[in-house]
PDB file of C-alpha atoms in Angstrom:
ATOM      1  CA  UNK G   1     -21.637   8.251 -10.710  1.00 34.00           C
ATOM      2  CA  UNK G   2     -19.654   4.996 -10.815  1.00 56.00           C
ATOM      3  CA  UNK G   3     -19.970   2.412  -8.090  1.00 74.00           C
ATOM      4  CA  UNK G   4     -17.132   2.457  -5.546  1.00 88.00           C
ATOM      5  CA  UNK G   5     -14.547  -0.268  -6.145  1.00 93.00           C
ATOM      6  CA  UNK G   6     -13.933  -2.506  -3.131  1.00 95.00           C
ATOM      7  CA  UNK G   7     -12.233  -5.663  -4.421  1.00 97.00           C
ATOM      8  CA  UNK G   8     -10.087  -6.009  -7.538  1.00 98.00           C
ATOM      9  CA  UNK G   9      -9.264  -9.291  -9.241  1.00 98.00           C
ATOM     10  CA  UNK G  10      -6.016  -9.667 -11.194  1.00 98.00           C
ATOM     11  CA  UNK G  11      -5.170 -12.365 -13.740  1.00 97.00           C
ATOM     12  CA  UNK G  12      -2.612 -13.204 -16.400  1.00 97.00           C
ATOM     13  CA  UNK G  13      -3.822 -14.641 -19.685  1.00 94.00           C
ATOM     14  CA  UNK G  14      -2.412 -15.950 -22.956  1.00 89.00           C
ATOM     15  CA  UNK G  15       1.342 -16.371 -23.468  1.00 89.00           C
ATOM     16  CA  UNK G  16       3.559 -15.505 -20.521  1.00 92.00           C
ATOM     17  CA  UNK G  17       6.090 -12.689 -20.709  1.00 95.00           C
ATOM     18  CA  UNK G  18       8.832 -11.359 -18.423  1.00 96.00           C
ATOM     19  CA  UNK G  19       7.432  -8.558 -16.264  1.00 97.00           C
ATOM     20  CA  UNK G  20       4.037 -10.144 -15.599  1.00 97.00           C
ATOM     21  CA  UNK G  21       5.026 -10.892 -11.993  1.00 98.00           C
ATOM     22  CA  UNK G  22       6.205  -7.323 -11.516  1.00 98.00           C
ATOM     23  CA  UNK G  23       2.800  -6.134 -12.800  1.00 98.00           C
ATOM     24  CA  UNK G  24       0.941  -8.487 -10.426  1.00 98.00           C
ATOM     25  CA  UNK G  25       3.042  -7.124  -7.572  1.00 98.00           C
ATOM     26  CA  UNK G  26       2.242  -3.549  -8.580  1.00 98.00           C
ATOM     27  CA  UNK G  27      -1.508  -4.223  -8.721  1.00 98.00           C
ATOM     28  CA  UNK G  28      -1.539  -5.965  -5.332  1.00 98.00           C
ATOM     29  CA  UNK G  29       0.491  -3.302  -3.568  1.00 97.00           C
ATOM     30  CA  UNK G  30      -1.414  -0.422  -5.128  1.00 98.00           C
ATOM     31  CA  UNK G  31      -4.626  -2.015  -3.869  1.00 98.00           C
ATOM     32  CA  UNK G  32      -3.083  -2.232  -0.392  1.00 97.00           C
ATOM     33  CA  UNK G  33      -1.991   1.417  -0.610  1.00 97.00           C
ATOM     34  CA  UNK G  34      -5.589   2.475  -1.274  1.00 97.00           C
ATOM     35  CA  UNK G  35      -7.059  -0.008   1.255  1.00 96.00           C
ATOM     36  CA  UNK G  36      -8.707  -2.056  -1.493  1.00 96.00           C
ATOM     37  CA  UNK G  37      -8.868  -5.846  -1.354  1.00 97.00           C
ATOM     38  CA  UNK G  38      -7.093  -7.768  -4.100  1.00 98.00           C
ATOM     39  CA  UNK G  39      -7.707 -11.301  -5.315  1.00 98.00           C
ATOM     40  CA  UNK G  40      -5.412 -13.322  -7.552  1.00 98.00           C
ATOM     41  CA  UNK G  41      -7.189 -15.372 -10.221  1.00 97.00           C
ATOM     42  CA  UNK G  42      -5.213 -18.447 -11.237  1.00 97.00           C
ATOM     43  CA  UNK G  43      -4.894 -19.740 -14.837  1.00 95.00           C
ATOM     44  CA  UNK G  44      -6.486 -16.728 -16.501  1.00 95.00           C
ATOM     45  CA  UNK G  45     -10.094 -16.887 -17.657  1.00 96.00           C
ATOM     46  CA  UNK G  46     -10.223 -20.633 -17.077  1.00 96.00           C
ATOM     47  CA  UNK G  47      -9.508 -20.058 -13.397  1.00 96.00           C
ATOM     48  CA  UNK G  48     -12.212 -17.415 -13.344  1.00 96.00           C
ATOM     49  CA  UNK G  49     -14.713 -19.947 -14.689  1.00 96.00           C
ATOM     50  CA  UNK G  50     -13.644 -22.471 -12.059  1.00 96.00           C
ATOM     51  CA  UNK G  51     -13.483 -19.987  -9.177  1.00 95.00           C
ATOM     52  CA  UNK G  52      -9.757 -20.563  -8.591  1.00 96.00           C
ATOM     53  CA  UNK G  53      -9.157 -17.443  -6.470  1.00 97.00           C
ATOM     54  CA  UNK G  54      -6.745 -16.469  -3.708  1.00 96.00           C
ATOM     55  CA  UNK G  55      -6.658 -13.344  -1.531  1.00 96.00           C
ATOM     56  CA  UNK G  56      -3.414 -11.414  -2.064  1.00 97.00           C
ATOM     57  CA  UNK G  57      -1.712  -8.849   0.162  1.00 95.00           C
ATOM     58  CA  UNK G  58       1.582  -6.908   0.050  1.00 94.00           C
ATOM     59  CA  UNK G  59       3.601  -9.759   1.598  1.00 95.00           C
ATOM     60  CA  UNK G  60       2.180 -12.382  -0.779  1.00 95.00           C
ATOM     61  CA  UNK G  61       4.082 -10.743  -3.657  1.00 96.00           C
ATOM     62  CA  UNK G  62       7.470 -10.545  -1.950  1.00 95.00           C
ATOM     63  CA  UNK G  63      10.467 -11.403  -4.136  1.00 95.00           C
ATOM     64  CA  UNK G  64       8.609 -11.836  -7.426  1.00 97.00           C
ATOM     65  CA  UNK G  65       9.593  -8.573  -9.147  1.00 97.00           C
ATOM     66  CA  UNK G  66      12.715 -10.301 -10.499  1.00 96.00           C
ATOM     67  CA  UNK G  67      11.075 -13.540 -11.635  1.00 95.00           C
ATOM     68  CA  UNK G  68       9.993 -14.446 -15.154  1.00 94.00           C
ATOM     69  CA  UNK G  69       6.745 -16.222 -15.974  1.00 94.00           C
ATOM     70  CA  UNK G  70       3.694 -15.618 -13.790  1.00 96.00           C
ATOM     71  CA  UNK G  71       2.960 -16.810 -10.255  1.00 97.00           C
ATOM     72  CA  UNK G  72      -0.747 -16.748 -11.121  1.00 97.00           C
ATOM     73  CA  UNK G  73      -0.153 -19.159 -14.011  1.00 95.00           C
ATOM     74  CA  UNK G  74      -1.760 -18.616 -17.383  1.00 92.00           C
ATOM     75  CA  UNK G  75      -3.932 -20.526 -19.837  1.00 87.00           C
ATOM     76  CA  UNK G  76      -6.001 -20.109 -22.962  1.00 86.00           C
ATOM     77  CA  UNK G  77      -9.668 -20.792 -22.245  1.00 90.00           C
ATOM     78  CA  UNK G  78     -12.013 -22.092 -24.933  1.00 90.00           C
ATOM     79  CA  UNK G  79     -14.805 -22.179 -22.336  1.00 93.00           C
ATOM     80  CA  UNK G  80     -14.563 -18.399 -21.907  1.00 94.00           C
ATOM     81  CA  UNK G  81     -15.330 -17.994 -25.606  1.00 93.00           C
ATOM     82  CA  UNK G  82     -18.864 -19.250 -24.883  1.00 95.00           C
ATOM     83  CA  UNK G  83     -21.675 -17.239 -23.286  1.00 95.00           C
ATOM     84  CA  UNK G  84     -22.211 -20.069 -20.821  1.00 96.00           C
ATOM     85  CA  UNK G  85     -18.579 -19.989 -19.719  1.00 96.00           C
ATOM     86  CA  UNK G  86     -18.578 -16.219 -19.248  1.00 96.00           C
ATOM     87  CA  UNK G  87     -21.816 -16.389 -17.251  1.00 97.00           C
ATOM     88  CA  UNK G  88     -20.261 -18.965 -14.947  1.00 97.00           C
ATOM     89  CA  UNK G  89     -17.169 -16.791 -14.535  1.00 97.00           C
ATOM     90  CA  UNK G  90     -19.307 -13.768 -13.678  1.00 97.00           C
ATOM     91  CA  UNK G  91     -21.188 -15.798 -11.071  1.00 97.00           C
ATOM     92  CA  UNK G  92     -17.919 -16.752  -9.346  1.00 97.00           C
ATOM     93  CA  UNK G  93     -16.742 -13.135  -9.316  1.00 97.00           C
ATOM     94  CA  UNK G  94     -19.997 -11.907  -7.774  1.00 97.00           C
ATOM     95  CA  UNK G  95     -19.928 -14.705  -5.221  1.00 96.00           C
ATOM     96  CA  UNK G  96     -16.376 -13.724  -4.212  1.00 97.00           C
ATOM     97  CA  UNK G  97     -17.279 -10.034  -4.009  1.00 97.00           C
ATOM     98  CA  UNK G  98     -14.880  -9.089  -6.809  1.00 97.00           C
ATOM     99  CA  UNK G  99     -16.203  -5.979  -8.540  1.00 95.00           C
ATOM    100  CA  UNK G 100     -13.502  -5.167 -11.122  1.00 97.00           C
ATOM    101  CA  UNK G 101     -10.671  -6.817 -13.050  1.00 98.00           C
ATOM    102  CA  UNK G 102      -7.116  -6.099 -14.148  1.00 98.00           C
ATOM    103  CA  UNK G 103      -6.204  -8.346 -17.094  1.00 98.00           C
ATOM    104  CA  UNK G 104      -2.529  -8.774 -17.988  1.00 98.00           C
ATOM    105  CA  UNK G 105      -2.173 -10.232 -21.488  1.00 96.00           C
ATOM    106  CA  UNK G 106      -2.362  -9.624 -25.214  1.00 92.00           C
ATOM    107  CA  UNK G 107      -5.051  -8.827 -27.780  1.00 90.00           C
ATOM    108  CA  UNK G 108      -6.858 -12.147 -27.313  1.00 91.00           C
ATOM    109  CA  UNK G 109      -7.092 -11.523 -23.582  1.00 94.00           C
ATOM    110  CA  UNK G 110      -8.322  -7.987 -24.221  1.00 95.00           C
ATOM    111  CA  UNK G 111     -10.972  -9.257 -26.642  1.00 95.00           C
ATOM    112  CA  UNK G 112     -12.319 -11.497 -23.878  1.00 95.00           C
ATOM    113  CA  UNK G 113     -12.251  -8.590 -21.419  1.00 95.00           C
ATOM    114  CA  UNK G 114     -14.148  -6.304 -23.789  1.00 95.00           C
ATOM    115  CA  UNK G 115     -16.862  -8.899 -24.425  1.00 95.00           C
ATOM    116  CA  UNK G 116     -17.157  -9.563 -20.682  1.00 96.00           C
ATOM    117  CA  UNK G 117     -17.503  -5.844 -20.002  1.00 96.00           C
ATOM    118  CA  UNK G 118     -20.250  -5.441 -22.590  1.00 95.00           C
ATOM    119  CA  UNK G 119     -22.227  -8.445 -21.376  1.00 96.00           C
ATOM    120  CA  UNK G 120     -22.119  -7.723 -17.651  1.00 96.00           C
ATOM    121  CA  UNK G 121     -21.056  -4.087 -17.347  1.00 94.00           C
ATOM    122  CA  UNK G 122     -18.086  -5.371 -15.356  1.00 96.00           C
ATOM    123  CA  UNK G 123     -15.227  -2.844 -14.945  1.00 97.00           C
ATOM    124  CA  UNK G 124     -12.021  -4.016 -16.659  1.00 98.00           C
ATOM    125  CA  UNK G 125      -8.576  -2.546 -17.308  1.00 98.00           C
ATOM    126  CA  UNK G 126      -5.935  -4.225 -19.474  1.00 98.00           C
ATOM    127  CA  UNK G 127      -2.152  -4.283 -19.053  1.00 98.00           C
ATOM    128  CA  UNK G 128      -0.293  -5.281 -22.267  1.00 97.00           C
ATOM    129  CA  UNK G 129       1.861  -8.334 -21.595  1.00 96.00           C
ATOM    130  CA  UNK G 130       3.409  -9.948 -24.689  1.00 94.00           C
ATOM    131  CA  UNK G 131       6.971 -10.134 -25.979  1.00 94.00           C
ATOM    132  CA  UNK G 132       5.844  -9.438 -29.572  1.00 92.00           C
ATOM    133  CA  UNK G 133       5.169  -5.723 -28.894  1.00 94.00           C
ATOM    134  CA  UNK G 134       2.260  -5.933 -31.341  1.00 91.00           C
ATOM    135  CA  UNK G 135      -0.453  -4.062 -29.433  1.00 94.00           C
ATOM    136  CA  UNK G 136      -1.724  -0.652 -30.514  1.00 94.00           C
ATOM    137  CA  UNK G 137      -1.617   2.119 -27.906  1.00 95.00           C
ATOM    138  CA  UNK G 138       1.781   1.458 -26.346  1.00 96.00           C
ATOM    139  CA  UNK G 139       5.350   1.742 -27.567  1.00 94.00           C
ATOM    140  CA  UNK G 140       6.399  -1.124 -25.296  1.00 96.00           C
ATOM    141  CA  UNK G 141       4.551  -4.188 -24.041  1.00 96.00           C
ATOM    142  CA  UNK G 142       5.681  -6.074 -20.937  1.00 97.00           C
ATOM    143  CA  UNK G 143       8.424  -8.531 -21.788  1.00 97.00           C
ATOM    144  CA  UNK G 144       9.448  -6.999 -25.100  1.00 96.00           C
ATOM    145  CA  UNK G 145      12.624  -5.354 -23.805  1.00 97.00           C
ATOM    146  CA  UNK G 146      13.689  -8.518 -21.985  1.00 97.00           C
ATOM    147  CA  UNK G 147      13.034 -10.657 -25.072  1.00 96.00           C
ATOM    148  CA  UNK G 148      15.180  -8.326 -27.189  1.00 96.00           C
ATOM    149  CA  UNK G 149      18.087  -8.704 -24.790  1.00 96.00           C
ATOM    150  CA  UNK G 150      17.643 -12.493 -24.742  1.00 96.00           C
ATOM    151  CA  UNK G 151      17.693 -12.661 -28.550  1.00 96.00           C
ATOM    152  CA  UNK G 152      20.717 -10.378 -28.905  1.00 96.00           C
ATOM    153  CA  UNK G 153      22.664 -12.450 -26.384  1.00 95.00           C
ATOM    154  CA  UNK G 154      21.754 -15.663 -28.220  1.00 94.00           C
ATOM    155  CA  UNK G 155      22.702 -14.254 -31.641  1.00 94.00           C
ATOM    156  CA  UNK G 156      26.029 -13.002 -30.256  1.00 92.00           C
ATOM    157  CA  UNK G 157      26.828 -16.582 -29.203  1.00 92.00           C
ATOM    158  CA  UNK G 158      25.664 -18.040 -32.512  1.00 91.00           C
ATOM    159  CA  UNK G 159      27.923 -15.582 -34.346  1.00 88.00           C
ATOM    160  CA  UNK G 160      30.945 -17.042 -32.543  1.00 86.00           C
ATOM    161  CA  UNK G 161      30.137 -20.430 -34.072  1.00 83.00           C
ATOM    162  CA  UNK G 162      29.274 -18.925 -37.466  1.00 82.00           C
ATOM    163  CA  UNK G 163      32.643 -17.148 -37.606  1.00 79.00           C
ATOM    164  CA  UNK G 164      34.575 -20.221 -36.478  1.00 79.00           C
ATOM    165  CA  UNK G 165      33.102 -22.416 -39.214  1.00 81.00           C
ATOM    166  CA  UNK G 166      32.454 -19.847 -41.984  1.00 75.00           C
ATOM    167  CA  UNK G 167      28.745 -20.605 -41.864  1.00 81.00           C
ATOM    168  CA  UNK G 168      25.508 -18.823 -42.696  1.00 87.00           C
ATOM    169  CA  UNK G 169      23.013 -18.992 -39.833  1.00 90.00           C
ATOM    170  CA  UNK G 170      19.271 -18.425 -40.113  1.00 91.00           C
ATOM    171  CA  UNK G 171      18.067 -17.464 -36.623  1.00 94.00           C
ATOM    172  CA  UNK G 172      14.287 -17.601 -36.229  1.00 94.00           C
ATOM    173  CA  UNK G 173      12.769 -15.401 -33.513  1.00 94.00           C
ATOM    174  CA  UNK G 174       9.204 -14.964 -32.313  1.00 91.00           C
ATOM    175  CA  UNK G 175       6.900 -12.606 -34.159  1.00 86.00           C
ATOM    176  CA  UNK G 176       4.017 -14.328 -35.949  1.00 82.00           C
ATOM    177  CA  UNK G 177       2.408 -11.082 -37.093  1.00 82.00           C
ATOM    178  CA  UNK G 178       4.980  -8.436 -36.199  1.00 86.00           C
ATOM    179  CA  UNK G 179       8.695  -8.041 -36.808  1.00 90.00           C
ATOM    180  CA  UNK G 180       9.626  -5.784 -33.889  1.00 93.00           C
ATOM    181  CA  UNK G 181      11.838  -8.373 -32.180  1.00 94.00           C
ATOM    182  CA  UNK G 182      13.580  -9.409 -35.406  1.00 94.00           C
ATOM    183  CA  UNK G 183      14.194  -5.836 -36.583  1.00 94.00           C
ATOM    184  CA  UNK G 184      15.519  -4.428 -33.317  1.00 95.00           C
ATOM    185  CA  UNK G 185      17.475  -7.503 -32.261  1.00 95.00           C
ATOM    186  CA  UNK G 186      18.831  -7.894 -35.788  1.00 94.00           C
ATOM    187  CA  UNK G 187      20.227  -4.377 -35.776  1.00 94.00           C
ATOM    188  CA  UNK G 188      21.519  -4.767 -32.230  1.00 94.00           C
ATOM    189  CA  UNK G 189      23.278  -8.043 -33.040  1.00 92.00           C
ATOM    190  CA  UNK G 190      24.657  -6.847 -36.378  1.00 90.00           C
ATOM    191  CA  UNK G 191      22.713  -9.250 -38.601  1.00 89.00           C
ATOM    192  CA  UNK G 192      23.493  -9.135 -42.310  1.00 85.00           C
ATOM    193  CA  UNK G 193      19.815  -9.468 -43.225  1.00 86.00           C
ATOM    194  CA  UNK G 194      16.532  -9.195 -41.320  1.00 89.00           C
ATOM    195  CA  UNK G 195      13.312 -10.793 -42.569  1.00 88.00           C
ATOM    196  CA  UNK G 196       9.995  -9.579 -41.128  1.00 88.00           C
ATOM    197  CA  UNK G 197       6.290 -10.021 -42.028  1.00 83.00           C
ATOM    198  CA  UNK G 198       5.834  -6.320 -42.775  1.00 81.00           C
ATOM    199  CA  UNK G 199       8.473  -6.264 -45.536  1.00 79.00           C
ATOM    200  CA  UNK G 200       8.611  -8.922 -48.256  1.00 74.00           C
ATOM    201  CA  UNK G 201      12.291  -8.992 -49.129  1.00 68.00           C
ATOM    202  CA  UNK G 202      11.789 -11.645 -51.782  1.00 69.00           C
ATOM    203  CA  UNK G 203      13.931 -14.689 -52.484  1.00 78.00           C
ATOM    204  CA  UNK G 204      15.880 -13.086 -55.333  1.00 77.00           C
ATOM    205  CA  UNK G 205      16.847 -10.061 -53.259  1.00 79.00           C
ATOM    206  CA  UNK G 206      17.900 -12.294 -50.370  1.00 80.00           C
ATOM    207  CA  UNK G 207      20.178 -14.286 -52.670  1.00 83.00           C
ATOM    208  CA  UNK G 208      21.637 -11.075 -54.110  1.00 81.00           C
ATOM    209  CA  UNK G 209      22.311  -9.751 -50.611  1.00 80.00           C
ATOM    210  CA  UNK G 210      24.059 -12.945 -49.547  1.00 80.00           C
ATOM    211  CA  UNK G 211      26.128 -12.938 -52.755  1.00 79.00           C
ATOM    212  CA  UNK G 212      27.192  -9.338 -52.053  1.00 78.00           C
ATOM    213  CA  UNK G 213      28.162 -10.289 -48.512  1.00 74.00           C
ATOM    214  CA  UNK G 214      30.296 -13.144 -49.827  1.00 72.00           C
ATOM    215  CA  UNK G 215      31.900 -10.940 -52.476  1.00 71.00           C
ATOM    216  CA  UNK G 216      32.707  -8.223 -49.934  1.00 68.00           C
ATOM    217  CA  UNK G 217      34.783 -10.675 -47.940  1.00 64.00           C
ATOM    218  CA  UNK G 218      32.339 -11.791 -45.266  1.00 68.00           C
ATOM    219  CA  UNK G 219      33.153 -15.385 -44.396  1.00 60.00           C
ATOM    220  CA  UNK G 220      30.047 -15.844 -42.252  1.00 67.00           C
ATOM    221  CA  UNK G 221      26.622 -14.262 -42.043  1.00 84.00           C
ATOM    222  CA  UNK G 222      23.638 -14.058 -39.715  1.00 89.00           C
ATOM    223  CA  UNK G 223      20.088 -13.670 -41.014  1.00 89.00           C
ATOM    224  CA  UNK G 224      17.458 -12.959 -38.339  1.00 92.00           C
ATOM    225  CA  UNK G 225      13.970 -14.107 -39.349  1.00 91.00           C
ATOM    226  CA  UNK G 226      10.642 -13.375 -37.656  1.00 91.00           C
ATOM    227  CA  UNK G 227       8.558 -16.574 -37.506  1.00 88.00           C
ATOM    228  CA  UNK G 228       5.786 -14.850 -39.469  1.00 82.00           C
ATOM    229  CA  UNK G 229       7.994 -13.792 -42.376  1.00 77.00           C
ATOM    230  CA  UNK G 230       6.364 -14.669 -45.706  1.00 71.00           C
ATOM    231  CA  UNK G 231       9.494 -15.148 -47.818  1.00 74.00           C
ATOM    232  CA  UNK G 232       9.522 -18.918 -47.276  1.00 67.00           C
ATOM    233  CA  UNK G 233       6.997 -21.415 -45.930  1.00 73.00           C
ATOM    234  CA  UNK G 234       9.385 -22.368 -43.132  1.00 86.00           C
ATOM    235  CA  UNK G 235      12.888 -21.364 -42.148  1.00 88.00           C
ATOM    236  CA  UNK G 236      14.042 -24.888 -43.048  1.00 89.00           C
ATOM    237  CA  UNK G 237      12.629 -24.614 -46.584  1.00 86.00           C
ATOM    238  CA  UNK G 238      14.402 -21.266 -46.878  1.00 87.00           C
ATOM    239  CA  UNK G 239      17.652 -22.966 -45.835  1.00 88.00           C
ATOM    240  CA  UNK G 240      17.191 -25.619 -48.543  1.00 87.00           C
ATOM    241  CA  UNK G 241      16.488 -22.946 -51.161  1.00 86.00           C
ATOM    242  CA  UNK G 242      19.621 -20.976 -50.325  1.00 85.00           C
ATOM    243  CA  UNK G 243      21.814 -24.099 -50.304  1.00 86.00           C
ATOM    244  CA  UNK G 244      20.422 -25.115 -53.692  1.00 88.00           C
ATOM    245  CA  UNK G 245      21.128 -21.709 -55.235  1.00 88.00           C
ATOM    246  CA  UNK G 246      24.268 -20.720 -53.311  1.00 84.00           C
ATOM    247  CA  UNK G 247      26.154 -24.002 -52.779  1.00 83.00           C
ATOM    248  CA  UNK G 248      29.186 -22.083 -51.485  1.00 80.00           C
ATOM    249  CA  UNK G 249      27.270 -21.427 -48.245  1.00 82.00           C
ATOM    250  CA  UNK G 250      27.200 -23.914 -45.374  1.00 84.00           C
ATOM    251  CA  UNK G 251      23.774 -23.083 -43.882  1.00 88.00           C
ATOM    252  CA  UNK G 252      22.521 -23.805 -40.376  1.00 90.00           C
ATOM    253  CA  UNK G 253      19.203 -23.002 -38.671  1.00 92.00           C
ATOM    254  CA  UNK G 254      18.645 -22.010 -35.050  1.00 92.00           C
ATOM    255  CA  UNK G 255      15.063 -21.578 -33.791  1.00 93.00           C
ATOM    256  CA  UNK G 256      15.142 -19.702 -30.490  1.00 93.00           C
ATOM    257  CA  UNK G 257      11.546 -20.559 -29.606  1.00 89.00           C
ATOM    258  CA  UNK G 258      10.187 -20.248 -26.096  1.00 90.00           C
ATOM    259  CA  UNK G 259      13.494 -19.300 -24.497  1.00 91.00           C
ATOM    260  CA  UNK G 260      12.578 -15.769 -25.609  1.00 91.00           C
ATOM    261  CA  UNK G 261       9.633 -15.707 -23.196  1.00 91.00           C
ATOM    262  CA  UNK G 262      11.566 -16.746 -20.131  1.00 91.00           C
ATOM    263  CA  UNK G 263      14.222 -15.301 -17.903  1.00 92.00           C
ATOM    264  CA  UNK G 264      14.669 -12.481 -15.438  1.00 96.00           C
ATOM    265  CA  UNK G 265      12.882  -9.317 -16.618  1.00 97.00           C
ATOM    266  CA  UNK G 266      15.050  -6.334 -17.478  1.00 97.00           C
ATOM    267  CA  UNK G 267      15.044  -3.217 -15.321  1.00 98.00           C
ATOM    268  CA  UNK G 268      13.012  -1.475 -18.024  1.00 98.00           C
ATOM    269  CA  UNK G 269      10.302  -4.142 -17.917  1.00 98.00           C
ATOM    270  CA  UNK G 270      10.191  -4.099 -14.107  1.00 98.00           C
ATOM    271  CA  UNK G 271       9.771  -0.335 -13.989  1.00 98.00           C
ATOM    272  CA  UNK G 272       7.212  -0.365 -16.817  1.00 98.00           C
ATOM    273  CA  UNK G 273       5.221  -3.114 -15.068  1.00 98.00           C
ATOM    274  CA  UNK G 274       5.191  -1.106 -11.857  1.00 98.00           C
ATOM    275  CA  UNK G 275       3.978   2.034 -13.607  1.00 98.00           C
ATOM    276  CA  UNK G 276       1.282   0.188 -15.556  1.00 98.00           C
ATOM    277  CA  UNK G 277       0.055  -1.689 -12.471  1.00 98.00           C
ATOM    278  CA  UNK G 278      -0.343   1.502 -10.453  1.00 98.00           C
ATOM    279  CA  UNK G 279      -2.164   3.232 -13.318  1.00 98.00           C
ATOM    280  CA  UNK G 280      -4.490   0.252 -13.843  1.00 98.00           C
ATOM    281  CA  UNK G 281      -5.705   0.236 -10.233  1.00 98.00           C
ATOM    282  CA  UNK G 282      -5.980   4.018 -10.008  1.00 98.00           C
ATOM    283  CA  UNK G 283      -7.983   4.103 -13.252  1.00 97.00           C
ATOM    284  CA  UNK G 284     -10.511   1.618 -11.842  1.00 97.00           C
ATOM    285  CA  UNK G 285     -10.790   3.639  -8.636  1.00 97.00           C
ATOM    286  CA  UNK G 286     -11.479   6.726 -10.771  1.00 96.00           C
ATOM    287  CA  UNK G 287     -14.414   4.952 -12.413  1.00 95.00           C
ATOM    288  CA  UNK G 288     -12.668   4.236 -15.719  1.00 96.00           C
ATOM    289  CA  UNK G 289     -13.238   0.938 -17.486  1.00 95.00           C
ATOM    290  CA  UNK G 290     -12.683  -0.869 -20.769  1.00 96.00           C
ATOM    291  CA  UNK G 291      -9.259   0.715 -21.272  1.00 97.00           C
ATOM    292  CA  UNK G 292      -5.712  -0.526 -21.714  1.00 97.00           C
ATOM    293  CA  UNK G 293      -2.889   1.230 -19.913  1.00 98.00           C
ATOM    294  CA  UNK G 294       0.184   1.777 -22.063  1.00 97.00           C
ATOM    295  CA  UNK G 295       3.351   3.778 -22.577  1.00 97.00           C
ATOM    296  CA  UNK G 296       3.412   6.639 -25.080  1.00 95.00           C
ATOM    297  CA  UNK G 297       6.187   9.256 -25.184  1.00 93.00           C
ATOM    298  CA  UNK G 298       7.332   7.985 -21.763  1.00 94.00           C
ATOM    299  CA  UNK G 299       3.919   8.801 -20.263  1.00 97.00           C
ATOM    300  CA  UNK G 300       1.410   6.231 -19.031  1.00 97.00           C
ATOM    301  CA  UNK G 301      -1.762   6.634 -21.087  1.00 97.00           C
ATOM    302  CA  UNK G 302      -5.178   5.022 -21.553  1.00 98.00           C
ATOM    303  CA  UNK G 303      -6.383   3.532 -24.846  1.00 97.00           C
ATOM    304  CA  UNK G 304      -9.897   2.101 -25.300  1.00 96.00           C
ATOM    305  CA  UNK G 305      -9.688  -1.692 -25.432  1.00 95.00           C
ATOM    306  CA  UNK G 306     -11.485  -1.720 -28.785  1.00 93.00           C
ATOM    307  CA  UNK G 307      -8.755   0.448 -30.320  1.00 94.00           C
ATOM    308  CA  UNK G 308      -5.983  -1.593 -28.689  1.00 94.00           C
ATOM    309  CA  UNK G 309      -7.485  -4.761 -30.190  1.00 92.00           C
ATOM    310  CA  UNK G 310      -8.323  -3.473 -33.668  1.00 88.00           C
ATOM    311  CA  UNK G 311      -5.398  -1.098 -34.138  1.00 85.00           C
ATOM    312  CA  UNK G 312      -2.041  -2.299 -35.392  1.00 80.00           C
ATOM    313  CA  UNK G 313       1.440  -1.461 -34.183  1.00 81.00           C
ATOM    314  CA  UNK G 314       3.534   0.060 -36.952  1.00 83.00           C
ATOM    315  CA  UNK G 315       7.048  -1.025 -37.787  1.00 83.00           C
ATOM    316  CA  UNK G 316       9.590   1.792 -37.464  1.00 85.00           C
ATOM    317  CA  UNK G 317      10.473   2.943 -40.997  1.00 86.00           C
ATOM    318  CA  UNK G 318      13.620   4.660 -39.714  1.00 90.00           C
ATOM    319  CA  UNK G 319      14.849   1.358 -38.300  1.00 88.00           C
ATOM    320  CA  UNK G 320      14.271  -0.313 -41.670  1.00 86.00           C
ATOM    321  CA  UNK G 321      16.484   2.331 -43.278  1.00 88.00           C
ATOM    322  CA  UNK G 322      19.134   1.882 -40.593  1.00 90.00           C
ATOM    323  CA  UNK G 323      19.020  -1.874 -41.140  1.00 84.00           C
ATOM    324  CA  UNK G 324      19.633  -1.475 -44.882  1.00 81.00           C
ATOM    325  CA  UNK G 325      22.613   0.801 -44.266  1.00 84.00           C
ATOM    326  CA  UNK G 326      24.120  -1.447 -41.584  1.00 81.00           C
ATOM    327  CA  UNK G 327      23.971  -4.519 -43.819  1.00 73.00           C
ATOM    328  CA  UNK G 328      26.326  -2.892 -46.334  1.00 70.00           C
TER     329      UNK G 328
END
C-alpha cells in the first residue's frame, strides 16, 4: 500500500510556455480541495537543489490563469544532472516535508523526474508544458495552441507587407525536432510552402514550387519553416540560395523566435492546464507515480514517463496532404 501523500511540491522546468501558470493554479487549488499542503519550488530543479521553496494556497494563485510565462520561474539545471545535485535536492525536499512532486515541463524535465524517482523512490507526476507539441502520450502540450495562434497572427501581418511589395517571405517558427507548429500554422495562415524536419522537401522541389506560384500569377508568397528543417543549414542560407536561382524574387526573412512562447494563454490551454493539474494531484493521491498526464481523444490519460520520453509524436499525414492541396 502506498504511503499517504501529505505535501506536494510543484515546479516548472525547461522552456516556458503559455498555460504553465494555469497548471500551477490547478495543482495548488486541487491540493487545497483535498486538504493537502502545496509548496511552490522556484527555478525548477535548480531551486530544488537550493531549497528555494514557498508555501502556496488558493489565494496565492489568484489572477494568474490568464498570464503567460511562469510565476515559479524556470531554469535548466546542470547540477541536477549529477548524483550529488540530486542528493542535495532530495535532502531539501525531505527537510521541507515534501513527499511528492508535480513537474511541469518537457522531455528533459521528465528525464530528470524519472531518474529522481528511480534513485529515491520519490513519487512524481509530469504535466507536458512545451509549445513544440513534441511529447508522446498527448495530442496537445500546454502552450501549443497559444503558440499556433501567435504564429498565425504574425504571418497574417507579414502577408500584408509581402503583398504590398510583391515579396517572398521565409518565416521561421520554433520546432527544432518537430514540425507541428509550422504545419498547422502554415495551413491556417495560407502559406504557399511549409518546410518541416519530418519531410525533406528538397531544394529543387522548393524552387519548382516557387516557380509554379509565380507562373500561376501569385505576386507574393509565404514559406513557413520550422527551425529544425533540414533543407538548408539556416533560413538565411536558404534565402541566398533562392535569390541566386530565382532572381525574380525579392526575398525577406522573419524569425519569430521567443515571441511564440509568450502571451496570454488561449482558452483551450487554460482549460487543458486545469484538467491536467487536477489529474496530476489526484493521481498522486491514488498512489500513482512516474507517469505523465496527457490528452488523448479528449480524455485525460496517464502515460509512463519512460514512454513519454522515448516515444515520438507523429506528424499528421492527413495535414501534409491538405497542405499540398492548399498550396496549388
